[in-house]
Coordinates of C-alpha atoms and ligand atoms in Angstrom, one line a residue:
X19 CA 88.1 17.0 16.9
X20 CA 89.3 20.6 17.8
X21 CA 88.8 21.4 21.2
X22 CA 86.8 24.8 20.4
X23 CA 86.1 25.7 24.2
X24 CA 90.0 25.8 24.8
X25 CA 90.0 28.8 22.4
X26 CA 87.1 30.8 24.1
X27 CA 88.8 32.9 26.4
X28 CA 91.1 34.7 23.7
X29 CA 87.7 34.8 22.0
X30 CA 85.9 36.4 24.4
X31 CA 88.6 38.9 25.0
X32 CA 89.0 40.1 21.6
X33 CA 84.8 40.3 21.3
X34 CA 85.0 42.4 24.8
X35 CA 87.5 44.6 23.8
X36 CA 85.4 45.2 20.3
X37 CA 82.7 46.2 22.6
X38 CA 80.4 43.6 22.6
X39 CA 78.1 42.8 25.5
X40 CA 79.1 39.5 25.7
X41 CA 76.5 38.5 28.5
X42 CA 73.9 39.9 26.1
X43 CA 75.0 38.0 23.2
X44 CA 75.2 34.2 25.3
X45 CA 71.6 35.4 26.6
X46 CA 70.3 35.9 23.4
X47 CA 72.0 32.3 22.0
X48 CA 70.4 31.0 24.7
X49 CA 66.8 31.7 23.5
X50 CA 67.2 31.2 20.1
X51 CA 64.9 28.5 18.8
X52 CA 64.6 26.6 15.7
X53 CA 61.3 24.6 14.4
X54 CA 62.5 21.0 12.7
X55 CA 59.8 20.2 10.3
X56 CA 58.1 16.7 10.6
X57 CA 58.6 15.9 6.6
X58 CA 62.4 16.5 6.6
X59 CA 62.5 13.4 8.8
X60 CA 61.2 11.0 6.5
X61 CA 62.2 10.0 2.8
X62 CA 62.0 12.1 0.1
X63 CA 63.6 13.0 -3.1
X64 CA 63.1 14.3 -6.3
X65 CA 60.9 13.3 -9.6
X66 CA 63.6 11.2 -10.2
X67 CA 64.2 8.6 -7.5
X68 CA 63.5 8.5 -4.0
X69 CA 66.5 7.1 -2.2
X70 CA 65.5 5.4 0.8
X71 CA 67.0 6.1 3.6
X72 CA 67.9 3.5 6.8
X73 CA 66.2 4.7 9.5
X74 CA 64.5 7.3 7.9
X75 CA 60.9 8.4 10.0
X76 CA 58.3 6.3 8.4
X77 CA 55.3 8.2 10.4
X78 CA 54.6 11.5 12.6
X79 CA 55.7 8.7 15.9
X80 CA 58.6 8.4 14.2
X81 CA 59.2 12.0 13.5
X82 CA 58.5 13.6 16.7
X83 CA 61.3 11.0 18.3
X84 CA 63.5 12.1 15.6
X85 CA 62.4 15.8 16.7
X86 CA 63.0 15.5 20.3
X87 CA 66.5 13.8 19.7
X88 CA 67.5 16.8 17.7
X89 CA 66.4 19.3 20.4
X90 CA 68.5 17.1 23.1
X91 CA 71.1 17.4 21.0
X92 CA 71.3 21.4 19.7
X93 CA 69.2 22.7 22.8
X94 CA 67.6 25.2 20.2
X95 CA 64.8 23.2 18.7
X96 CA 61.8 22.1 20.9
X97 CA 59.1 22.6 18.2
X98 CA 58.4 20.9 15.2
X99 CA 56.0 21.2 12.5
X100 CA 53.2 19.2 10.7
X101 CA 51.9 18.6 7.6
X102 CA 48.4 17.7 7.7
X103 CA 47.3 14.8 5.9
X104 CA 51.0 13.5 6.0
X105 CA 51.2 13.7 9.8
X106 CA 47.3 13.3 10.7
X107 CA 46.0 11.3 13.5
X108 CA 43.0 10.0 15.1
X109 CA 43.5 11.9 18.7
X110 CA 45.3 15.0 18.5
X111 CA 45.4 15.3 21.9
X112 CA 47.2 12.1 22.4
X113 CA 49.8 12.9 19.8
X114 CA 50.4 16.7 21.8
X115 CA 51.3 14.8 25.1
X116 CA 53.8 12.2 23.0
X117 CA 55.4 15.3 21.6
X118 CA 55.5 16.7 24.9
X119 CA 57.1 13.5 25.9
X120 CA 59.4 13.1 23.5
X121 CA 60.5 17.1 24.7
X122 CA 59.3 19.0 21.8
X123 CA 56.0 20.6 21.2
X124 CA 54.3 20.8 18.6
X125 CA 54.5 23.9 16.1
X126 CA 53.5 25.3 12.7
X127 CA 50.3 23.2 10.9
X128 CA 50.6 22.9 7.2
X129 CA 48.0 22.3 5.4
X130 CA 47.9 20.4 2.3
X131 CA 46.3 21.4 -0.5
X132 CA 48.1 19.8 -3.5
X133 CA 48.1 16.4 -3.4
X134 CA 44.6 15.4 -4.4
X135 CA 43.8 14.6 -7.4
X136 CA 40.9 17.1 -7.0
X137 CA 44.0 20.1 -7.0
X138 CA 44.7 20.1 -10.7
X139 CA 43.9 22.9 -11.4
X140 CA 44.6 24.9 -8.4
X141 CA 43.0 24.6 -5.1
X142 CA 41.5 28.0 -3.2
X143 CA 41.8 29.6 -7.0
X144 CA 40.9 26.4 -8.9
X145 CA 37.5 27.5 -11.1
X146 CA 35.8 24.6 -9.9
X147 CA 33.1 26.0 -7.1
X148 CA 33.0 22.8 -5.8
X149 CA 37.1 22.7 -5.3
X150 CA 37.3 25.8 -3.5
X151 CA 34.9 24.3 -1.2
X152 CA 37.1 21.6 -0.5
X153 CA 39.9 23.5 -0.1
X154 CA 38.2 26.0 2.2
X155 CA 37.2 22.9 4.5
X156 CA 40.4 21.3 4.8
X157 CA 42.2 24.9 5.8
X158 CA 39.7 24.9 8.2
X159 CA 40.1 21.5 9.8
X160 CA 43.7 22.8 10.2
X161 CA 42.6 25.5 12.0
X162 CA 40.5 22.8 14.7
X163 CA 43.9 21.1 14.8
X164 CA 45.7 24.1 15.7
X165 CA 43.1 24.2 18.9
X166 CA 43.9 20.6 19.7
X167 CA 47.0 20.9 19.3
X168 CA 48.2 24.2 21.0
X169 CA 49.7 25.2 17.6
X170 CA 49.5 29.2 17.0
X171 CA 50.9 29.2 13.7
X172 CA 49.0 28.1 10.6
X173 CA 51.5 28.1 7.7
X174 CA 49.9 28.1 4.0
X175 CA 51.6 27.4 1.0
X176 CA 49.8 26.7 -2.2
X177 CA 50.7 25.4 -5.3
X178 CA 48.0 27.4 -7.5
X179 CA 48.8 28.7 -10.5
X180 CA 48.5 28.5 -14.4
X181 CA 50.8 26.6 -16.9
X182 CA 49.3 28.3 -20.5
X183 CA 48.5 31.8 -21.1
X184 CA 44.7 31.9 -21.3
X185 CA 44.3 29.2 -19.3
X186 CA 42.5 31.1 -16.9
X187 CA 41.7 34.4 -15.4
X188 CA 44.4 36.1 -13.1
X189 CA 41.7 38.4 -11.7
X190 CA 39.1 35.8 -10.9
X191 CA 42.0 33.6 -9.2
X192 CA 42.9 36.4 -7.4
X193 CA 39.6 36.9 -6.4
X194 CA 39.4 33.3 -5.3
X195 CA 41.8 33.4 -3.2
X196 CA 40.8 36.5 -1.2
X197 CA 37.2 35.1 -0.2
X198 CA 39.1 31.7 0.8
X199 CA 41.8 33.4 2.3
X200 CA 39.0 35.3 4.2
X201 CA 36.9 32.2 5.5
X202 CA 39.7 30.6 7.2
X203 CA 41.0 33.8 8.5
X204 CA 37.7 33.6 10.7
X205 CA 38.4 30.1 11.9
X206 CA 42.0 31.1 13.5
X207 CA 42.3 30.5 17.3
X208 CA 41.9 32.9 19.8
X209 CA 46.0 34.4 19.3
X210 CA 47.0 32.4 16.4
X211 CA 48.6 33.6 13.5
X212 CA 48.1 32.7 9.5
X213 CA 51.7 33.0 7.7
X214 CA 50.9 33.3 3.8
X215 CA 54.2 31.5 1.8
X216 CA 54.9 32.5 -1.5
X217 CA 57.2 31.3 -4.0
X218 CA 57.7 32.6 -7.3
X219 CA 57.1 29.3 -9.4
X220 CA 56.9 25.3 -9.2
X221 CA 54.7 23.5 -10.0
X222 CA 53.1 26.1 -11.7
X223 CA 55.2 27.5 -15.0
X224 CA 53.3 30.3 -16.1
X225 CA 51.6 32.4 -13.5
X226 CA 51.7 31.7 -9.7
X227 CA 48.6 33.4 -7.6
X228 CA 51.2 34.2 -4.8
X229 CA 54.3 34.3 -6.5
X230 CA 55.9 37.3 -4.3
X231 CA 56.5 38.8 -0.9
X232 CA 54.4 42.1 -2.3
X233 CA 51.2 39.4 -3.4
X234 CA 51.5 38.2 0.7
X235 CA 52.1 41.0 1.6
X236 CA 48.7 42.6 0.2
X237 CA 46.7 39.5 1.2
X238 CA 48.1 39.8 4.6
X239 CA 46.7 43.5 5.2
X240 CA 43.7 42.9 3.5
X241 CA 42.7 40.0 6.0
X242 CA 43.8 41.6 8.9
X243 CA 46.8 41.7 12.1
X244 CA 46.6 37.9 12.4
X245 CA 47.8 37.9 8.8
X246 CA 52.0 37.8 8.0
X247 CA 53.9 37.1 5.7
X248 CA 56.2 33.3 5.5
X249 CA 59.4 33.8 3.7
X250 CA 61.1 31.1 2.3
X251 CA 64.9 31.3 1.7
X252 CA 64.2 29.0 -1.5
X253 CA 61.3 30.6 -2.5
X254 CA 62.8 33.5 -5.0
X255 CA 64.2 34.5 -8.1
X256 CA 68.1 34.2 -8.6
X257 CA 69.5 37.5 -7.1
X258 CA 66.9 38.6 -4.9
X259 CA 67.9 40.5 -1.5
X260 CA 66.3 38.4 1.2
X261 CA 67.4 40.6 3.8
X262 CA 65.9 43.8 2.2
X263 CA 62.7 41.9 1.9
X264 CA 63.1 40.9 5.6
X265 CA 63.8 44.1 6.7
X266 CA 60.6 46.0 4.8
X267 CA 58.6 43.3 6.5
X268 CA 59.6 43.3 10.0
X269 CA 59.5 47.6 9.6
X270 CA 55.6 47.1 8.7
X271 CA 55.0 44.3 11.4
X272 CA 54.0 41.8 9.3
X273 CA 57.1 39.8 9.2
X274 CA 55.2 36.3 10.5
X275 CA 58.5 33.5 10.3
X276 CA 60.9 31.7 8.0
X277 CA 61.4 28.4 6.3
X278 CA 64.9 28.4 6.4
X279 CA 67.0 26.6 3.2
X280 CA 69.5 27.1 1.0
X281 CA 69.5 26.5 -3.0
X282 CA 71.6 27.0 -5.8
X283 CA 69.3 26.9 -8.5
X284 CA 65.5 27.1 -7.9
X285 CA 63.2 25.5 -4.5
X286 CA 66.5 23.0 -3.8
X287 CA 65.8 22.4 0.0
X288 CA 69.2 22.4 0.7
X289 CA 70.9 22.6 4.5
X290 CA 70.0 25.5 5.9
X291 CA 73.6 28.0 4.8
X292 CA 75.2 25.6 2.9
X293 CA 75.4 27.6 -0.1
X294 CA 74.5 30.8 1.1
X295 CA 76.0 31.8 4.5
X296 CA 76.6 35.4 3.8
X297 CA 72.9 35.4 3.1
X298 CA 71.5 33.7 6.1
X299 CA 73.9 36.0 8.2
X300 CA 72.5 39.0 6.4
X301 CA 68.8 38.1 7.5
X302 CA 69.7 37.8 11.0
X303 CA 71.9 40.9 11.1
X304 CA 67.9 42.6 9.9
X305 CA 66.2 40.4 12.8
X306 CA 68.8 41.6 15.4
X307 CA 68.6 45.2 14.1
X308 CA 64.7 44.7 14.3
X309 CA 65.0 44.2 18.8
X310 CA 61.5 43.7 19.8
X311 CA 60.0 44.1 16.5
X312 CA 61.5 40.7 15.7
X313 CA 60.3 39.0 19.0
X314 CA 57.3 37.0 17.4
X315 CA 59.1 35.3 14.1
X316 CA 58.6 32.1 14.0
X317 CA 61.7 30.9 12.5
X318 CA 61.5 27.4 11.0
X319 CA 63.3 24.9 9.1
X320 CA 61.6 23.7 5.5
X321 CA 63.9 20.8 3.9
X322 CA 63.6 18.0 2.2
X323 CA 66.7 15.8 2.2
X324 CA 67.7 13.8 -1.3
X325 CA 70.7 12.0 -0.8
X326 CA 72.1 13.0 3.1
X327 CA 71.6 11.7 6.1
X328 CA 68.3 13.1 7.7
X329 CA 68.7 13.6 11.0
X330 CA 72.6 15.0 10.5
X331 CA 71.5 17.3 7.8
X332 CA 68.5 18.5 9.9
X333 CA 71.4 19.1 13.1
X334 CA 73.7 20.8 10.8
X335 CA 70.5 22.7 9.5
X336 CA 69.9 23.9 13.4
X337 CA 73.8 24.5 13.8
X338 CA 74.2 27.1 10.6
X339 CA 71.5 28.8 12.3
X340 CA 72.7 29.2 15.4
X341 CA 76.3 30.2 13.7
X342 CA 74.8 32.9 11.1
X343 CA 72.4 34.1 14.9
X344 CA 75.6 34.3 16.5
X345 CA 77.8 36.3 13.9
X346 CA 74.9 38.9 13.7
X347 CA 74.9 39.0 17.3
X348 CA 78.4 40.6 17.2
X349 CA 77.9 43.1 14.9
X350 CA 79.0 46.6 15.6
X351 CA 76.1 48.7 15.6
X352 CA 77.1 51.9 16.8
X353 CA 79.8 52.2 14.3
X354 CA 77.6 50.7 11.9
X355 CA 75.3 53.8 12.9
X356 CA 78.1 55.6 12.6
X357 CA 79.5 55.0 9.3
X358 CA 75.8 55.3 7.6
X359 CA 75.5 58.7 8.8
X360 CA 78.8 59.5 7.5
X361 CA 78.3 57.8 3.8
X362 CA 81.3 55.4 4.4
X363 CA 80.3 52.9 2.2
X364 CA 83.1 50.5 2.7
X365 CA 83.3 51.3 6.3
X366 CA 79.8 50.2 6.7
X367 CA 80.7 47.3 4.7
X368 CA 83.6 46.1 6.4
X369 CA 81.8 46.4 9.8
X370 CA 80.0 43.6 8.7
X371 CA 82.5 41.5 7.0
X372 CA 84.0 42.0 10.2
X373 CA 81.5 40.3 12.2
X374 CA 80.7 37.8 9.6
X375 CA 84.5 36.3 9.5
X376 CA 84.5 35.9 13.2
X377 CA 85.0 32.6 13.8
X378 CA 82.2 31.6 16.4
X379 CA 82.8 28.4 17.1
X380 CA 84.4 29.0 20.6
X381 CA 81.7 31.0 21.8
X382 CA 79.0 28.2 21.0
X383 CA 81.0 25.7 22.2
X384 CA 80.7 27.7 25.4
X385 CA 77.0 27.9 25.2
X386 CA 76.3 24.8 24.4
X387 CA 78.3 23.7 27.6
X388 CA 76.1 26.5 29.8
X389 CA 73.1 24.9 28.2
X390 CA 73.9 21.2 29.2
X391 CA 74.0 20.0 25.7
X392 CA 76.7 18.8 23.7
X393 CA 79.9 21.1 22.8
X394 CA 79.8 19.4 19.7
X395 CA 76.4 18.2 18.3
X396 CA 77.5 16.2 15.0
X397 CA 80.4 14.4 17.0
X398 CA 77.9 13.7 19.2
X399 CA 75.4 12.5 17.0
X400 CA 78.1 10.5 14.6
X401 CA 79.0 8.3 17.8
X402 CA 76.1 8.2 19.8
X403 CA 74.5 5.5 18.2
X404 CA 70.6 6.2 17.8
X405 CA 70.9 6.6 13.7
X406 CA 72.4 2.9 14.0
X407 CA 69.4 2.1 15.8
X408 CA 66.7 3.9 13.9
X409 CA 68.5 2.2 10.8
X410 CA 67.9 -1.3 12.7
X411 CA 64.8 -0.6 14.3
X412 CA 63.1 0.8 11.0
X413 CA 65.0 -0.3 7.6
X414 CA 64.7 1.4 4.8
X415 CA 62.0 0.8 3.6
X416 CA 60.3 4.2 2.1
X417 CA 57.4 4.9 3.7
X418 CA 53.8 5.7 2.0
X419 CA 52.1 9.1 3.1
X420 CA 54.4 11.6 3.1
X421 CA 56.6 14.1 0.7
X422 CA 58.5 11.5 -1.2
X423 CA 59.6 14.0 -4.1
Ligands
RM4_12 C1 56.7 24.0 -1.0 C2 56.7 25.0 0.2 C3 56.0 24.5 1.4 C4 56.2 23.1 1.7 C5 56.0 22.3 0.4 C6 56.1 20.8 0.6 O1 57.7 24.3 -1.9 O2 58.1 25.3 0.5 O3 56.4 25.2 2.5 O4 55.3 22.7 2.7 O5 56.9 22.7 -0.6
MN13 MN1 58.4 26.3 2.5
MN14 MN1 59.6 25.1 -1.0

C-alpha cells in the first residue's frame, strides 16, 4: 500500500504555490456528503441472471447497517435512501431511530410505481382512471413517509412510456402526468422537495413521458419552487454534455440532486467514474463554479451492482466522488476567468486538464486522517473483516422484495 500522506506536504506546496486556498478546499472536503442508496446493498442483476451475493443485504435492517458501515468508513455518507415498497415497514418511526443508530439518517424516498402488475401500461400516464388513482395514492403515502421519517427529498422516477406508435396519446399522457404530478405536489412536507428523474428510454422503447432534462424541467416550473429537476449520470443519450445540462439547471435554480453512475452503453449502474472520470469531474467543476447556488443538491448514489462486491463497489462509488469533488476544488478560476475573456480556447482548456491530472490522493489521505476515518477506506474495508461476517451471518441467499434485475 502506498503511503499517500507521506506525499502531502510536496502536495500541498505545489497546490499553495498554484494559489489555491488550501484551508478552503480541506473545509469544503470536509462537508461533502454522499447518499448510499438502500437497493445497491442487496442483490440484483440483470434480465439474465441474478448472481447472489454472500452477504448481500437481504432487508432495509440489513441495509441501513451496511449504510452506516460505509459512512464509518468514508466519513462522507450519513444518509441513505429508500425505495418504498422494497424497504417498507410497519413503524417508520422505529426504523428512523435504527438508522440513527446505525449513524446514518435516513434520505431520499423513492417511490415505486413499476412493479405492479397494475403498471403495464404506464402508471401516473397509464389510460386507465382507475391506475392513475393508484398511482396518485401511493406517491402520496410516500409523501406521509417523508413526515415520519424526516426525509425532505421525494425522488420520482417513472417508467411510463409507449412501445408502438399509436399506442397511445402523447398529449393525453402528458396531461396525465401534470394533474398527478400536481396532487402529490400538494402532499409535500412543510420544506420538502419533489426531484422529477428522467431518462431517455428503458423500459419503454418508443416514447418515454419524461424522457429529458427540458420535459423535468417544464414539469418542475409548472408545479412550483418545491419542484427540481433529478439528473441521473445514466440517464442520457450517448454524447450528451452532463455538465452543460448541470450548469443550465443550477443557473435557473432548479437543479434538485444527482444519482450518480457511470455507463458505457445505456442505464449500466456502473461505479460511480469508472468509466467516465473526466465527466464526473466536469459536473463538479459546474457545482463548485455554482458557490451557494449549489448549496441544496442533494447528491446521491443510484447503482445496482451485477457481478462486484456490494459494499466495496458502493465505497469505491463514495471515493470517485470525493476524488472528482476534490480535483474540481483546485481548479484555477481566476485564470480560468481570465482566459475566457481573452478567447484562449486551449488556455481555458488546459486550466482544467490541469486540475483534473492532479493527483489527489495525498490530500485526501490527509483529510480522511483530520476526519478520524481511515487514510485508506478499501484497505480498510478488504481487512477489516465485516464483509466475512455479513457473508457468514447472512449467506447468499437472494433475497425476495427488492431490485433483483
Ligand atoms: C431507474 C431509475 C431510478 C431507480 C430505478 C430502480 O432506472 O434510475 O432512479 O430508482 O431505476
Ligand atoms: Mn436513478
Ligand atoms: Mn436508472
Amino acid at each position: 500500500m502506498v503511503d499517500y500522506l507521506a506525499y502531502y506536504p510536496a502536495l500541498a506546496e505545489q497546490l499553495t504555490a498554484r494559489g489555491v486556498d488550501l484551508p478552503g478546499v480541506i473545509a469544503a472536503l470536509q462537508h461533502q456528503q454522499i447518499e448510499t442508496p438502500s437497493w445497491g446493498y442487496g442483490n440484483s442483476g440483470t434480465r439474465f441472471k441474478v448472481f447472489a451475493w454472500p452477504g448481500a443485504a437481504r432487508d432495509v435492517h440489513e441495509k441501513l447497517a451496511d449504510a452506516g458501515y460505509v459512512h464509518r468508513l468514508t466519513g462522507i455518507a450519513p444518509s441513505v435512501a429508500l425505495h418504498i415498497p422494497w424497504d417498507k415497514v410497519d413503524d417508520w418511526a422505529a426504523l428512523k431511530q435504527e438508522s440513527e443508530a446505525r449513524g446514518v439518517r435516513i434520505g431520499a424516498s423513492n417511490p415505486n410505481v413499476f412493479q405492479d402488475e397494475q403498471y403495464r401500461l404506464g402508471s401516473l400516464c397509464s389510460p386507465s382512471g382507475a391506475v392513475q388513482e393508484q398511482a396518485i395514492a401511493h406517491l402520496v403515502e410516500c409523501c406521509e413517509i417523508m413526515a415520519a421519517t424526516g426525509s425532505d427529498l421525494l425522488s420520482l422516477w417513472f417508467a411510463d412510456g409507449t412501445n408502438y406508435a399509436g399506442q397511445d396519446s402523447f398529449r393525453a399522457r402528458k396531461h396525465r402526468l401534470e394533474h398527478g404530478l400536481r396532487i402529490v405536489y400538494g402532499h409535500l412536507p412543510a420544506h420538502s422537495r419533489m426531484l422529477i428523474e428522467y431518462k431517455f428510454f428503458e423500459p419503454a422503447f418508443h416514447s418515454t413521458d419524461l424522457p429529458d432534462w427540458g420535459t423535468a424541467y417544464a414539469m418542475a416550473l409548472k408545479l412550483g419552487d418545491q419542484a427540481q429537476v433529478l439528473v441521473d449520470t445514466g440517464h442520457h443519450p450517448q454524447g450528451t454534455n452532463i455538465a452543460a445540462i448541470v450548469a443550465f439547471l443550477l443557473d435557473e435554480g432548479r437543479l434538485g440532486g444527482f444519482h450518480f453512475n457511470a455507463r458505457q452503453y445505456a442505464d449500466d449502474d456502473l461505479i460511480v467514474g469508472s468509466t467516465n472520470p473526466f465527466e464526473l469531474f466536469q459536473i463538479y467543476h459546474e457545482l463548485v463554479n455554482a458557490g451557494d447556488g449549489a448549496a441544496n443538491v442533494a447528491y446521491m448514489i443510484d447503482q445496482s451492482h451485477n457481478i462486484e462486491p456490494k459494499l466495496e463497489a458502493m465505497i469505491q462509488s463514495v471515493l470517485n466522488c470525493q476524488a472528482a469533488y476534490a480535483r474540481a476544488l483546485i481548479v484555477d478560476r481566476d485564470a480560468l476567468r481570465e482566459a475566457q475573456a481573452a478567447g484562449d480556447v486551449l488556455g481555458g482548456h488546459r486550466l482544467l486538464t490541469e486540475a483534473f491530472e492532479t493527483d489527489v490522493r495525498p490530500l485526501l489521505a490527509h483529510v480522511r486522517q483530520m476526519m478520524g476515518v481511515p487514510v485508506d477506506p478499501i484497505a480498510t474495508y478488504r481487512l477489516d473483516g465485516y464483509a466475512k461476517q455479513m457473508a457468514s451471518e447472512r449467506g447468499s441467499a437472494i433475497s425476495t422484495g427488492g431490485y433483483t434485475g
